[in-house]
Amino acid sequence: MKSYRKELYFNTSTRRAFINITPQIEECLRESGIKEGLLLCNAMHITASVFINDDESGLHRDFERFLEKLAPEKPYDQYDHNGFEDNADAHLKRTIMGREVVVAVTNGKLDFGPWEQIFYGEFDGKRTKRVLVKIIGE
Ligand code: ZN
């Protein structure tokens, strides 16, 4: 069995962002040489997500509104966590959107359903954060 590990880095200019990272993940898969197996991709920070959905800008605005309704950023003092930090909303948003995705690797390709794309969801950006890619198989 082969095993591959890589960290990707992101530094968004805004507090929140959704980035389609599918091309980078496909590059990792090519680099790994693995044709059959499983690919795990997870955010290494507790205020960011990796999730799978449609690359459609309207949907991304809908996600933003949906998350702001459930866990609004402001007022900061509504959250117990916001003593020394102001990112309680980002922890909650990350929990809603998830930590990681697992994708089957078949014939050297990500075995996606129709329209599936992998996204990095940033909820407390403006600093460098990491995403882990681990691929196992042969
Ligand atoms: Zn925090």
mmCIF file with all atom_site columns, C-alpha atoms and ligand atoms in Angstrom:
data_model
loop_
_atom_site.group_PDB
_atom_site.id
_atom_site.type_symbol
_atom_site.label_atom_id
_atom_site.label_alt_id
_atom_site.label_comp_id
_atom_site.label_asym_id
_atom_site.label_entity_id
_atom_site.label_seq_id
_atom_site.pdbx_PDB_ins_code
_atom_site.Cartn_x
_atom_site.Cartn_y
_atom_site.Cartn_z
_atom_site.occupancy
_atom_site.B_iso_or_equiv
_atom_site.pdbx_formal_charge
_atom_site.auth_seq_id
_atom_site.auth_comp_id
_atom_site.auth_asym_id
_atom_site.auth_atom_id
_atom_site.pdbx_PDB_model_num
ATOM   1   C  CA . MET A 1 1   ? 0.000   0.000  0.000   1.00 0.00 ? 1   MET A CA 1
ATOM   2   C  CA . LYS A 1 2   ? 1.196   3.496  -0.857  1.00 0.00 ? 2   LYS A CA 1
ATOM   3   C  CA . SER A 1 3   ? 0.696   6.477  1.400   1.00 0.00 ? 3   SER A CA 1
ATOM   4   C  CA . TYR A 1 4   ? 0.930   10.180 0.528   1.00 0.00 ? 4   TYR A CA 1
ATOM   5   C  CA . ARG A 1 5   ? 0.723   13.271 2.753   1.00 0.00 ? 5   ARG A CA 1
ATOM   6   C  CA . LYS A 1 6   ? 0.778   16.967 1.902   1.00 0.00 ? 6   LYS A CA 1
ATOM   7   C  CA . GLU A 1 7   ? -0.190  20.238 3.572   1.00 0.00 ? 7   GLU A CA 1
ATOM   8   C  CA . LEU A 1 8   ? -1.748  23.063 1.552   1.00 0.00 ? 8   LEU A CA 1
ATOM   9   C  CA . TYR A 1 9   ? -1.637  26.671 2.766   1.00 0.00 ? 9   TYR A CA 1
ATOM   10  C  CA . PHE A 1 10  ? -4.313  29.344 2.518   1.00 0.00 ? 10  PHE A CA 1
ATOM   11  C  CA . ASN A 1 11  ? -4.295  32.993 3.545   1.00 0.00 ? 11  ASN A CA 1
ATOM   12  C  CA . THR A 1 12  ? -7.526  34.766 2.633   1.00 0.00 ? 12  THR A CA 1
ATOM   13  C  CA . SER A 1 13  ? -7.744  38.567 2.468   1.00 0.00 ? 13  SER A CA 1
ATOM   14  C  CA . THR A 1 14  ? -11.237 38.445 4.005   1.00 0.00 ? 14  THR A CA 1
ATOM   15  C  CA . ARG A 1 15  ? -12.532 37.007 7.292   1.00 0.00 ? 15  ARG A CA 1
ATOM   16  C  CA . ARG A 1 16  ? -14.740 34.530 5.429   1.00 0.00 ? 16  ARG A CA 1
ATOM   17  C  CA . ALA A 1 17  ? -14.214 32.860 2.046   1.00 0.00 ? 17  ALA A CA 1
ATOM   18  C  CA . PHE A 1 18  ? -15.052 29.752 0.064   1.00 0.00 ? 18  PHE A CA 1
ATOM   19  C  CA . ILE A 1 19  ? -12.272 28.502 -2.226  1.00 0.00 ? 19  ILE A CA 1
ATOM   20  C  CA . ASN A 1 20  ? -12.619 25.681 -4.745  1.00 0.00 ? 20  ASN A CA 1
ATOM   21  C  CA . ILE A 1 21  ? -9.530  23.583 -4.002  1.00 0.00 ? 21  ILE A CA 1
ATOM   22  C  CA . THR A 1 22  ? -10.395 20.699 -6.372  1.00 0.00 ? 22  THR A CA 1
ATOM   23  C  CA . PRO A 1 23  ? -7.540  21.518 -8.812  1.00 0.00 ? 23  PRO A CA 1
ATOM   24  C  CA . GLN A 1 24  ? -4.957  21.415 -5.988  1.00 0.00 ? 24  GLN A CA 1
ATOM   25  C  CA . ILE A 1 25  ? -6.391  18.134 -4.658  1.00 0.00 ? 25  ILE A CA 1
ATOM   26  C  CA . GLU A 1 26  ? -6.273  16.611 -8.155  1.00 0.00 ? 26  GLU A CA 1
ATOM   27  C  CA . GLU A 1 27  ? -2.627  17.727 -8.408  1.00 0.00 ? 27  GLU A CA 1
ATOM   28  C  CA . CYS A 1 28  ? -1.909  15.928 -5.094  1.00 0.00 ? 28  CYS A CA 1
ATOM   29  C  CA . LEU A 1 29  ? -3.554  12.788 -6.452  1.00 0.00 ? 29  LEU A CA 1
ATOM   30  C  CA . ARG A 1 30  ? -1.416  12.909 -9.634  1.00 0.00 ? 30  ARG A CA 1
ATOM   31  C  CA . GLU A 1 31  ? 1.701   13.472 -7.516  1.00 0.00 ? 31  GLU A CA 1
ATOM   32  C  CA . SER A 1 32  ? 0.845   10.481 -5.289  1.00 0.00 ? 32  SER A CA 1
ATOM   33  C  CA . GLY A 1 33  ? 0.659   8.069  -8.226  1.00 0.00 ? 33  GLY A CA 1
ATOM   34  C  CA . ILE A 1 34  ? -2.173  6.261  -6.419  1.00 0.00 ? 34  ILE A CA 1
ATOM   35  C  CA . LYS A 1 35  ? -4.825  4.821  -8.759  1.00 0.00 ? 35  LYS A CA 1
ATOM   36  C  CA . GLU A 1 36  ? -7.154  3.000  -6.332  1.00 0.00 ? 36  GLU A CA 1
ATOM   37  C  CA . GLY A 1 37  ? -7.769  4.033  -2.739  1.00 0.00 ? 37  GLY A CA 1
ATOM   38  C  CA . LEU A 1 38  ? -9.125  6.794  -0.524  1.00 0.00 ? 38  LEU A CA 1
ATOM   39  C  CA . LEU A 1 39  ? -8.322  10.486 -0.254  1.00 0.00 ? 39  LEU A CA 1
ATOM   40  C  CA . LEU A 1 40  ? -8.884  12.385 2.985   1.00 0.00 ? 40  LEU A CA 1
ATOM   41  C  CA . CYS A 1 41  ? -8.806  16.165 3.041   1.00 0.00 ? 41  CYS A CA 1
ATOM   42  C  CA . ASN A 1 42  ? -9.287  18.095 6.293   1.00 0.00 ? 42  ASN A CA 1
ATOM   43  C  CA . ALA A 1 43  ? -8.860  21.594 7.651   1.00 0.00 ? 43  ALA A CA 1
ATOM   44  C  CA . MET A 1 44  ? -6.147  21.633 10.329  1.00 0.00 ? 44  MET A CA 1
ATOM   45  C  CA . HIS A 1 45  ? -7.786  24.576 12.135  1.00 0.00 ? 45  HIS A CA 1
ATOM   46  C  CA . ILE A 1 46  ? -10.947 24.689 14.231  1.00 0.00 ? 46  ILE A CA 1
ATOM   47  C  CA . THR A 1 47  ? -12.260 27.817 12.501  1.00 0.00 ? 47  THR A CA 1
ATOM   48  C  CA . ALA A 1 48  ? -12.093 26.476 8.913   1.00 0.00 ? 48  ALA A CA 1
ATOM   49  C  CA . SER A 1 49  ? -13.851 23.697 6.988   1.00 0.00 ? 49  SER A CA 1
ATOM   50  C  CA . VAL A 1 50  ? -13.368 21.400 4.056   1.00 0.00 ? 50  VAL A CA 1
ATOM   51  C  CA . PHE A 1 51  ? -16.629 20.386 2.411   1.00 0.00 ? 51  PHE A CA 1
ATOM   52  C  CA . ILE A 1 52  ? -18.054 19.166 -0.886  1.00 0.00 ? 52  ILE A CA 1
ATOM   53  C  CA . ASN A 1 53  ? -20.730 21.019 -2.794  1.00 0.00 ? 53  ASN A CA 1
ATOM   54  C  CA . ASP A 1 54  ? -21.579 22.868 -6.010  1.00 0.00 ? 54  ASP A CA 1
ATOM   55  C  CA . ASP A 1 55  ? -19.306 25.585 -7.415  1.00 0.00 ? 55  ASP A CA 1
ATOM   56  C  CA . GLU A 1 56  ? -22.166 28.054 -7.891  1.00 0.00 ? 56  GLU A CA 1
ATOM   57  C  CA . SER A 1 57  ? -21.818 31.636 -6.650  1.00 0.00 ? 57  SER A CA 1
ATOM   58  C  CA . GLY A 1 58  ? -25.502 32.012 -5.713  1.00 0.00 ? 58  GLY A CA 1
ATOM   59  C  CA . LEU A 1 59  ? -25.262 28.941 -3.512  1.00 0.00 ? 59  LEU A CA 1
ATOM   60  C  CA . HIS A 1 60  ? -22.145 30.364 -1.846  1.00 0.00 ? 60  HIS A CA 1
ATOM   61  C  CA . ARG A 1 61  ? -24.028 33.573 -0.977  1.00 0.00 ? 61  ARG A CA 1
ATOM   62  C  CA . ASP A 1 62  ? -26.839 31.359 0.369   1.00 0.00 ? 62  ASP A CA 1
ATOM   63  C  CA . PHE A 1 63  ? -24.336 29.504 2.574   1.00 0.00 ? 63  PHE A CA 1
ATOM   64  C  CA . GLU A 1 64  ? -23.025 32.821 3.883   1.00 0.00 ? 64  GLU A CA 1
ATOM   65  C  CA . ARG A 1 65  ? -26.546 34.029 4.783   1.00 0.00 ? 65  ARG A CA 1
ATOM   66  C  CA . PHE A 1 66  ? -27.510 30.649 6.262   1.00 0.00 ? 66  PHE A CA 1
ATOM   67  C  CA . LEU A 1 67  ? -24.408 30.583 8.483   1.00 0.00 ? 67  LEU A CA 1
ATOM   68  C  CA . GLU A 1 68  ? -24.862 34.212 9.544   1.00 0.00 ? 68  GLU A CA 1
ATOM   69  C  CA . LYS A 1 69  ? -28.431 33.395 10.640  1.00 0.00 ? 69  LYS A CA 1
ATOM   70  C  CA . LEU A 1 70  ? -27.304 30.414 12.710  1.00 0.00 ? 70  LEU A CA 1
ATOM   71  C  CA . ALA A 1 71  ? -24.109 31.940 14.142  1.00 0.00 ? 71  ALA A CA 1
ATOM   72  C  CA . PRO A 1 72  ? -23.901 35.688 13.434  1.00 0.00 ? 72  PRO A CA 1
ATOM   73  C  CA . GLU A 1 73  ? -20.436 37.212 13.702  1.00 0.00 ? 73  GLU A CA 1
ATOM   74  C  CA . LYS A 1 74  ? -21.678 40.250 15.653  1.00 0.00 ? 74  LYS A CA 1
ATOM   75  C  CA . PRO A 1 75  ? -22.274 41.373 18.304  1.00 0.00 ? 75  PRO A CA 1
ATOM   76  C  CA . TYR A 1 76  ? -19.082 39.744 19.555  1.00 0.00 ? 76  TYR A CA 1
ATOM   77  C  CA . ASP A 1 77  ? -20.199 39.901 23.194  1.00 0.00 ? 77  ASP A CA 1
ATOM   78  C  CA . GLN A 1 78  ? -23.097 37.489 22.578  1.00 0.00 ? 78  GLN A CA 1
ATOM   79  C  CA . TYR A 1 79  ? -20.615 34.592 22.864  1.00 0.00 ? 79  TYR A CA 1
ATOM   80  C  CA . ASP A 1 80  ? -18.912 33.250 26.011  1.00 0.00 ? 80  ASP A CA 1
ATOM   81  C  CA . HIS A 1 81  ? -15.863 32.256 23.906  1.00 0.00 ? 81  HIS A CA 1
ATOM   82  C  CA . ASN A 1 82  ? -15.170 35.866 22.924  1.00 0.00 ? 82  ASN A CA 1
ATOM   83  C  CA . GLY A 1 83  ? -13.095 36.900 25.925  1.00 0.00 ? 83  GLY A CA 1
ATOM   84  C  CA . PHE A 1 84  ? -9.668  37.265 24.332  1.00 0.00 ? 84  PHE A CA 1
ATOM   85  C  CA . GLU A 1 85  ? -10.832 36.327 20.823  1.00 0.00 ? 85  GLU A CA 1
ATOM   86  C  CA . ASP A 1 86  ? -13.652 37.423 18.530  1.00 0.00 ? 86  ASP A CA 1
ATOM   87  C  CA . ASN A 1 87  ? -14.057 34.185 16.598  1.00 0.00 ? 87  ASN A CA 1
ATOM   88  C  CA . ALA A 1 88  ? -16.752 32.188 18.399  1.00 0.00 ? 88  ALA A CA 1
ATOM   89  C  CA . ASP A 1 89  ? -18.953 32.456 15.291  1.00 0.00 ? 89  ASP A CA 1
ATOM   90  C  CA . ALA A 1 90  ? -16.121 30.939 13.202  1.00 0.00 ? 90  ALA A CA 1
ATOM   91  C  CA . HIS A 1 91  ? -15.875 27.880 15.500  1.00 0.00 ? 91  HIS A CA 1
ATOM   92  C  CA . LEU A 1 92  ? -19.651 27.366 15.206  1.00 0.00 ? 92  LEU A CA 1
ATOM   93  C  CA . LYS A 1 93  ? -19.684 27.868 11.422  1.00 0.00 ? 93  LYS A CA 1
ATOM   94  C  CA . ARG A 1 94  ? -16.853 25.362 11.031  1.00 0.00 ? 94  ARG A CA 1
ATOM   95  C  CA . THR A 1 95  ? -18.789 22.796 13.045  1.00 0.00 ? 95  THR A CA 1
ATOM   96  C  CA . ILE A 1 96  ? -21.828 23.245 10.798  1.00 0.00 ? 96  ILE A CA 1
ATOM   97  C  CA . MET A 1 97  ? -19.830 22.978 7.538   1.00 0.00 ? 97  MET A CA 1
ATOM   98  C  CA . GLY A 1 98  ? -17.650 20.103 8.733   1.00 0.00 ? 98  GLY A CA 1
ATOM   99  C  CA . ARG A 1 99  ? -13.993 19.318 9.238   1.00 0.00 ? 99  ARG A CA 1
ATOM   100 C  CA . GLU A 1 100 ? -13.149 16.962 6.366   1.00 0.00 ? 100 GLU A CA 1
ATOM   101 C  CA . VAL A 1 101 ? -14.116 15.042 3.279   1.00 0.00 ? 101 VAL A CA 1
ATOM   102 C  CA . VAL A 1 102 ? -13.224 11.543 2.103   1.00 0.00 ? 102 VAL A CA 1
ATOM   103 C  CA . VAL A 1 103 ? -13.322 10.837 -1.628  1.00 0.00 ? 103 VAL A CA 1
ATOM   104 C  CA . ALA A 1 104 ? -12.901 7.478  -3.347  1.00 0.00 ? 104 ALA A CA 1
ATOM   105 C  CA . VAL A 1 105 ? -10.037 7.240  -5.831  1.00 0.00 ? 105 VAL A CA 1
ATOM   106 C  CA . THR A 1 106 ? -10.884 5.139  -8.882  1.00 0.00 ? 106 THR A CA 1
ATOM   107 C  CA . ASN A 1 107 ? -8.704  4.758  -11.982 1.00 0.00 ? 107 ASN A CA 1
ATOM   108 C  CA . GLY A 1 108 ? -6.451  7.557  -10.735 1.00 0.00 ? 108 GLY A CA 1
ATOM   109 C  CA . LYS A 1 109 ? -9.332  10.060 -10.484 1.00 0.00 ? 109 LYS A CA 1
ATOM   110 C  CA . LEU A 1 110 ? -11.520 11.523 -7.734  1.00 0.00 ? 110 LEU A CA 1
ATOM   111 C  CA . ASP A 1 111 ? -14.704 9.455  -7.961  1.00 0.00 ? 111 ASP A CA 1
ATOM   112 C  CA . PHE A 1 112 ? -17.167 12.373 -7.700  1.00 0.00 ? 112 PHE A CA 1
ATOM   113 C  CA . GLY A 1 113 ? -20.907 12.504 -8.156  1.00 0.00 ? 113 GLY A CA 1
ATOM   114 C  CA . PRO A 1 114 ? -22.258 15.073 -10.606 1.00 0.00 ? 114 PRO A CA 1
ATOM   115 C  CA . TRP A 1 115 ? -21.253 18.683 -9.707  1.00 0.00 ? 115 TRP A CA 1
ATOM   116 C  CA . GLU A 1 116 ? -19.262 17.669 -6.652  1.00 0.00 ? 116 GLU A CA 1
ATOM   117 C  CA . GLN A 1 117 ? -16.311 19.967 -5.947  1.00 0.00 ? 117 GLN A CA 1
ATOM   118 C  CA . ILE A 1 118 ? -14.094 20.289 -2.863  1.00 0.00 ? 118 ILE A CA 1
ATOM   119 C  CA . PHE A 1 119 ? -14.069 23.619 -1.017  1.00 0.00 ? 119 PHE A CA 1
ATOM   120 C  CA . TYR A 1 120 ? -12.002 25.218 1.686   1.00 0.00 ? 120 TYR A CA 1
ATOM   121 C  CA . GLY A 1 121 ? -14.318 27.246 3.922   1.00 0.00 ? 121 GLY A CA 1
ATOM   122 C  CA . GLU A 1 122 ? -12.575 30.008 5.837   1.00 0.00 ? 122 GLU A CA 1
ATOM   123 C  CA . PHE A 1 123 ? -14.435 31.599 8.768   1.00 0.00 ? 123 PHE A CA 1
ATOM   124 C  CA . ASP A 1 124 ? -11.624 33.473 10.526  1.00 0.00 ? 124 ASP A CA 1
ATOM   125 C  CA . GLY A 1 125 ? -9.114  34.358 7.833   1.00 0.00 ? 125 GLY A CA 1
ATOM   126 C  CA . LYS A 1 126 ? -6.417  36.970 7.179   1.00 0.00 ? 126 LYS A CA 1
ATOM   127 C  CA . ARG A 1 127 ? -3.716  34.560 8.402   1.00 0.00 ? 127 ARG A CA 1
ATOM   128 C  CA . THR A 1 128 ? -2.011  31.461 7.052   1.00 0.00 ? 128 THR A CA 1
ATOM   129 C  CA . LYS A 1 129 ? -3.884  28.232 7.698   1.00 0.00 ? 129 LYS A CA 1
ATOM   130 C  CA . ARG A 1 130 ? -3.313  24.633 6.657   1.00 0.00 ? 130 ARG A CA 1
ATOM   131 C  CA . VAL A 1 131 ? -5.251  21.845 4.986   1.00 0.00 ? 131 VAL A CA 1
ATOM   132 C  CA . LEU A 1 132 ? -4.066  18.233 5.152   1.00 0.00 ? 132 LEU A CA 1
ATOM   133 C  CA . VAL A 1 133 ? -4.307  15.873 2.195   1.00 0.00 ? 133 VAL A CA 1
ATOM   134 C  CA . LYS A 1 134 ? -3.749  12.174 2.917   1.00 0.00 ? 134 LYS A CA 1
ATOM   135 C  CA . ILE A 1 135 ? -4.094  9.511  0.249   1.00 0.00 ? 135 ILE A CA 1
ATOM   136 C  CA . ILE A 1 136 ? -3.782  5.768  0.794   1.00 0.00 ? 136 ILE A CA 1
ATOM   137 C  CA . GLY A 1 137 ? -4.072  2.976  -1.736  1.00 0.00 ? 137 GLY A CA 1
ATOM   138 C  CA . GLU A 1 138 ? -2.097  1.507  -4.579  1.00 0.00 ? 138 GLU A CA 1
HETATM 139 ZN ZN . ZN  B 2 .   ? -11.472 30.863 19.199  1.00 0.00 ? 1   ZN  B ZN 1
#
